[in-house]
PDB file of C-alpha atoms in Angstrom:
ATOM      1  CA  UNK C   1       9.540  14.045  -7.366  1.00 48.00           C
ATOM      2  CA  UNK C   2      12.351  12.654  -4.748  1.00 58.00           C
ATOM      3  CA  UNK C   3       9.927  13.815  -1.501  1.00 73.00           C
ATOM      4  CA  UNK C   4       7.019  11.518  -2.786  1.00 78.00           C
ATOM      5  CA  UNK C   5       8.740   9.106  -3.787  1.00 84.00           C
ATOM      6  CA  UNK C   6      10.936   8.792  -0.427  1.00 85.00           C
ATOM      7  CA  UNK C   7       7.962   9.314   1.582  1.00 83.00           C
ATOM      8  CA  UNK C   8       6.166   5.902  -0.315  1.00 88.00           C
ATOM      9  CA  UNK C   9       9.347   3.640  -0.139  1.00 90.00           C
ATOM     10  CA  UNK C  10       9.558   4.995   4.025  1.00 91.00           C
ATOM     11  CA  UNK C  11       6.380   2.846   4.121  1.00 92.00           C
ATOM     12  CA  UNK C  12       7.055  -0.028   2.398  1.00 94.00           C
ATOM     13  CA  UNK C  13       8.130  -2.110   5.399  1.00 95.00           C
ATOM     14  CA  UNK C  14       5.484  -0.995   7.868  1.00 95.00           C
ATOM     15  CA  UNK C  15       2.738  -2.140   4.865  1.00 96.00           C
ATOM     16  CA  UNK C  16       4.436  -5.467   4.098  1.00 96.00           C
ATOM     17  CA  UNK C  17       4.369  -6.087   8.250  1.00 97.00           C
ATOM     18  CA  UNK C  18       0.599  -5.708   8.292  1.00 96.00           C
ATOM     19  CA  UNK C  19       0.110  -7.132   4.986  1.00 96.00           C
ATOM     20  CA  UNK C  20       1.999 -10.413   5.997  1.00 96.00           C
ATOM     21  CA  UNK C  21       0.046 -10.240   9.458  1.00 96.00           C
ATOM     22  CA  UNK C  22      -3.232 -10.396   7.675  1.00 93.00           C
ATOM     23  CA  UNK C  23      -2.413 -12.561   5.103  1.00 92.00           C
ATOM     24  CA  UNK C  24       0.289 -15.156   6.562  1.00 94.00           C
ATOM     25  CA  UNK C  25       1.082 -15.493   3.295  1.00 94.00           C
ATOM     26  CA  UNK C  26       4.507 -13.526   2.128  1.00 95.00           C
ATOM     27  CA  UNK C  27       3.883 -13.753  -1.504  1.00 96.00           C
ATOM     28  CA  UNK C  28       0.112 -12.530  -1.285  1.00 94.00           C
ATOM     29  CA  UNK C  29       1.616  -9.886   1.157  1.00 96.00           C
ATOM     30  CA  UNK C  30       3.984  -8.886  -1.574  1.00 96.00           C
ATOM     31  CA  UNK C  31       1.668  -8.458  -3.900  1.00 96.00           C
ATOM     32  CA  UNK C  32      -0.896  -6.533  -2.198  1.00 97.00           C
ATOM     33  CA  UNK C  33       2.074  -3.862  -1.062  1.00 97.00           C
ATOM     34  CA  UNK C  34       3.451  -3.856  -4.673  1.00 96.00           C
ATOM     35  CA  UNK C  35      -0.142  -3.004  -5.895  1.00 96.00           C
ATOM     36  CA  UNK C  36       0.398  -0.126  -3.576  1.00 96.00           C
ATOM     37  CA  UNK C  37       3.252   0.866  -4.044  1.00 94.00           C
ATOM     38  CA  UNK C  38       2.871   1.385  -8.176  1.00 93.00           C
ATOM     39  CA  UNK C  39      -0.812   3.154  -7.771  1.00 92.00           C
ATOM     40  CA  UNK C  40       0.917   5.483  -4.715  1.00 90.00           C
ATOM     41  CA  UNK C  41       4.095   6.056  -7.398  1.00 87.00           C
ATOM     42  CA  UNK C  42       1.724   7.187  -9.867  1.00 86.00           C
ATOM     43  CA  UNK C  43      -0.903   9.150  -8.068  1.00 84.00           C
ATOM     44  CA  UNK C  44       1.555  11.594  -6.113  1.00 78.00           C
ATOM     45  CA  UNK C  45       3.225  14.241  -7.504  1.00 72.00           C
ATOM     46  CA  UNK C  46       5.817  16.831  -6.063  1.00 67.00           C
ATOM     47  CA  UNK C  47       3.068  18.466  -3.817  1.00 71.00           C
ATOM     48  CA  UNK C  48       2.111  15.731  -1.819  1.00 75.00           C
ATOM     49  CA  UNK C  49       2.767  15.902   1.854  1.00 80.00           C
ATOM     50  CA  UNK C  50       4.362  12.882   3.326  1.00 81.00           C
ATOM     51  CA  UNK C  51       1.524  12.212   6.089  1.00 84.00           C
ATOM     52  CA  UNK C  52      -1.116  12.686   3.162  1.00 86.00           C
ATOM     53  CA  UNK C  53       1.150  10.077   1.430  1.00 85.00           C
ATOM     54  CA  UNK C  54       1.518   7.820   3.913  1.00 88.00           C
ATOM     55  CA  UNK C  55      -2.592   8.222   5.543  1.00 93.00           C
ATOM     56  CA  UNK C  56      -3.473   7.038   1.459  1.00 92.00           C
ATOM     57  CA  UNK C  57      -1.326   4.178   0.849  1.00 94.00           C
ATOM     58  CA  UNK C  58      -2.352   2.627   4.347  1.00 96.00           C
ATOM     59  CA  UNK C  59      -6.035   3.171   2.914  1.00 96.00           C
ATOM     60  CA  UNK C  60      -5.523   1.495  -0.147  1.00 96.00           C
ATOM     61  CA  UNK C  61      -3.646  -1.347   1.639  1.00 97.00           C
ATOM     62  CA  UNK C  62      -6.987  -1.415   4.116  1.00 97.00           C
ATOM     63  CA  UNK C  63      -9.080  -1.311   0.856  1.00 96.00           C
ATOM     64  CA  UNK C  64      -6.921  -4.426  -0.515  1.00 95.00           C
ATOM     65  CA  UNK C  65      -6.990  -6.346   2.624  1.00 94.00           C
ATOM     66  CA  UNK C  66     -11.063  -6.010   2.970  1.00 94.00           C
ATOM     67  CA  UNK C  67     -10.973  -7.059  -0.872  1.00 91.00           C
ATOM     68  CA  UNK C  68      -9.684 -10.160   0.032  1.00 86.00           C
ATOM     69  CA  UNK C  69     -11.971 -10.694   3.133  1.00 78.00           C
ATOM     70  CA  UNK C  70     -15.143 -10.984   0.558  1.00 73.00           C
ATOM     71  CA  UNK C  71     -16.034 -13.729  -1.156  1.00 68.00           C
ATOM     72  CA  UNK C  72     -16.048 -13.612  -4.909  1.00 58.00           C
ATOM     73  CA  UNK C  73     -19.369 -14.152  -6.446  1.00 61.00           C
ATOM     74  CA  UNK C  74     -19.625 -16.668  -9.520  1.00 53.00           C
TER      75      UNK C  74
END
């Protein structure tokens, strides 16, 4: 499991920069990465080539960030 798991803590930086430049906000930013981060750790297994890694977790953080963009409905 080491080449998944390197290949998602590579990116941990570069999706905490464009968390944090969306958001402005480093805790939000945190989260959203860390929400990431845990569904990319259990979703890849040995298999996984690092650019497949790396193209999902930036669409999950994308998926995250337009999350946020909508307003909630009460």
């Amino acid at each position: 499991m080491a080449q998944p798991v390197t290949a998602i803590l590579s990116r941990q930086s570069e999706l905490a920069d464009k968390a944090w430049q969306v958001t402005r906000d480093m805790n939000e930013a945190n989260l959203l990465v860390g929400k990431v981060m845990s569904r990319a750790l259990d979703q890849f297994s040995d298999g996984a080539a690092e650019i497949d890694v790396a193209q999902e977790m930036r669409r999950e953080l994308d998926r995250l960030i337009a999350q946020l963009r909508v307003p909630a409905h009460h």
